[in-house]
Amino acid sequence: MKVEHKGHTTIIKDTQGEVQSFLQKLTAEHHSFAGQNLILDLTHDKNLTLNDVITFADLSKTHRKGKKSLVIAVENIDFNKVPAKLIAVPSVQEAHDIIEMEEIERDLGF
């Protein structure tokens, strides 16, 4: 797991290529990231499925309760089938854009 801080956002990249162990590590260490916007960078894993992405739903729900964003950057899935409770985009740049928009919405009280 590689962690990079960029402004008010933390990018966490899975370096192992094993989604379930990555999720377990994130869940165990969530308290250290709870006050930050998160981008989970899974773009390097070309074998990721929609079901793999959906396993992050509970973590996303927990993180969003703290009024912070959690966006998953992933390629090669059908984004139309991603549940509404998750935010998944095809690139890290788009993830940054989503977080910026959500920050503006929170500032405006939405």
Coordinates of C-alpha atoms in Angstrom, one line a residue:
M1 CA 0.0 0.0 0.0
K2 CA 1.4 3.3 -1.1
V3 CA 0.1 6.5 0.5
E4 CA 0.5 10.0 -1.0
H5 CA -0.8 13.2 0.3
K6 CA -1.9 15.9 -2.2
G7 CA -3.5 19.0 -0.6
H8 CA -6.6 18.0 1.3
T9 CA -6.7 14.5 -0.3
T10 CA -4.9 11.3 0.4
I11 CA -4.2 8.8 -2.5
I12 CA -3.9 5.2 -1.5
K13 CA -2.6 2.9 -4.1
D14 CA -2.8 -0.9 -3.9
T15 CA 0.7 -2.2 -4.5
Q16 CA 0.0 -5.9 -3.9
G17 CA -2.7 -6.5 -6.5
E18 CA -4.9 -8.4 -4.0
V19 CA -8.1 -6.4 -3.5
Q20 CA -9.4 -8.2 -0.4
S21 CA -6.1 -7.8 1.5
F22 CA -6.0 -4.1 0.4
L23 CA -9.6 -3.6 1.7
Q24 CA -8.7 -5.3 5.0
K25 CA -5.6 -3.1 5.5
L26 CA -7.7 0.0 4.7
T27 CA -10.5 -1.0 7.1
A28 CA -8.0 -1.7 9.9
E29 CA -6.2 1.6 9.3
H30 CA -9.2 3.7 8.5
H31 CA -8.9 5.7 11.7
S32 CA -5.7 7.3 10.5
F33 CA -7.4 8.4 7.2
A34 CA -10.8 9.3 8.6
G35 CA -10.4 13.1 8.5
Q36 CA -9.1 13.2 4.9
N37 CA -10.7 12.8 1.4
L38 CA -9.5 9.5 0.0
I39 CA -8.8 8.3 -3.5
L40 CA -8.3 4.6 -3.8
D41 CA -6.1 4.1 -6.8
L42 CA -6.8 0.7 -8.3
T43 CA -6.1 1.7 -11.9
H44 CA -3.1 -0.6 -12.3
D45 CA -5.2 -3.8 -11.6
K46 CA -6.6 -4.7 -15.0
N47 CA -8.3 -7.9 -13.7
L48 CA -10.6 -6.0 -11.3
T49 CA -14.3 -6.7 -11.5
L50 CA -17.4 -4.8 -10.6
N51 CA -17.9 -7.2 -7.6
D52 CA -14.4 -6.3 -6.4
V53 CA -15.3 -2.6 -6.5
I54 CA -18.6 -3.2 -4.7
T55 CA -16.7 -4.8 -1.7
F56 CA -15.6 -1.2 -0.8
A57 CA -19.2 -0.1 -0.2
D58 CA -19.1 -0.5 3.6
L59 CA -15.8 1.4 3.9
S60 CA -17.2 4.1 1.6
K61 CA -20.3 4.4 3.8
T62 CA -18.3 4.7 7.0
H63 CA -16.0 7.3 5.5
R64 CA -18.8 9.4 4.1
K65 CA -20.4 9.6 7.5
G66 CA -17.4 11.7 8.5
K67 CA -18.3 14.3 5.8
K68 CA -15.3 13.3 3.6
S69 CA -15.1 11.9 0.1
L70 CA -14.0 8.5 -0.9
V71 CA -13.5 7.9 -4.6
I72 CA -12.3 4.7 -6.3
A73 CA -10.2 5.1 -9.4
V74 CA -10.6 1.9 -11.5
E75 CA -10.4 1.0 -15.1
N76 CA -12.2 -1.7 -17.2
I77 CA -15.5 -1.9 -15.4
D78 CA -19.0 -0.8 -16.5
F79 CA -19.4 2.5 -14.6
N80 CA -23.2 2.4 -15.3
K81 CA -23.5 -0.6 -13.0
V82 CA -21.7 0.8 -10.0
P83 CA -24.2 1.3 -7.1
A84 CA -25.1 4.8 -6.2
K85 CA -23.5 4.4 -2.8
L86 CA -20.1 4.2 -4.4
I87 CA -18.2 6.7 -6.5
A88 CA -15.9 5.1 -9.1
V89 CA -14.2 6.9 -11.9
P90 CA -11.6 5.8 -14.6
S91 CA -8.7 8.0 -13.5
V92 CA -7.1 9.6 -10.5
Q93 CA -7.5 13.1 -12.1
E94 CA -11.3 12.5 -12.4
A95 CA -11.3 11.4 -8.7
H96 CA -9.6 14.7 -7.8
D97 CA -12.3 16.5 -9.8
I98 CA -15.1 14.7 -8.0
I99 CA -13.6 15.5 -4.6
E100 CA -13.3 19.2 -5.5
M101 CA -17.0 19.2 -6.5
E102 CA -18.1 17.5 -3.3
E103 CA -16.0 19.9 -1.2
I104 CA -17.8 22.8 -2.9
E105 CA -21.2 21.2 -2.3
R106 CA -20.3 20.7 1.4
D107 CA -19.2 24.3 1.7
L108 CA -22.5 25.4 0.2
G109 CA -24.4 23.2 2.7
F110 CA -25.7 20.5 0.3

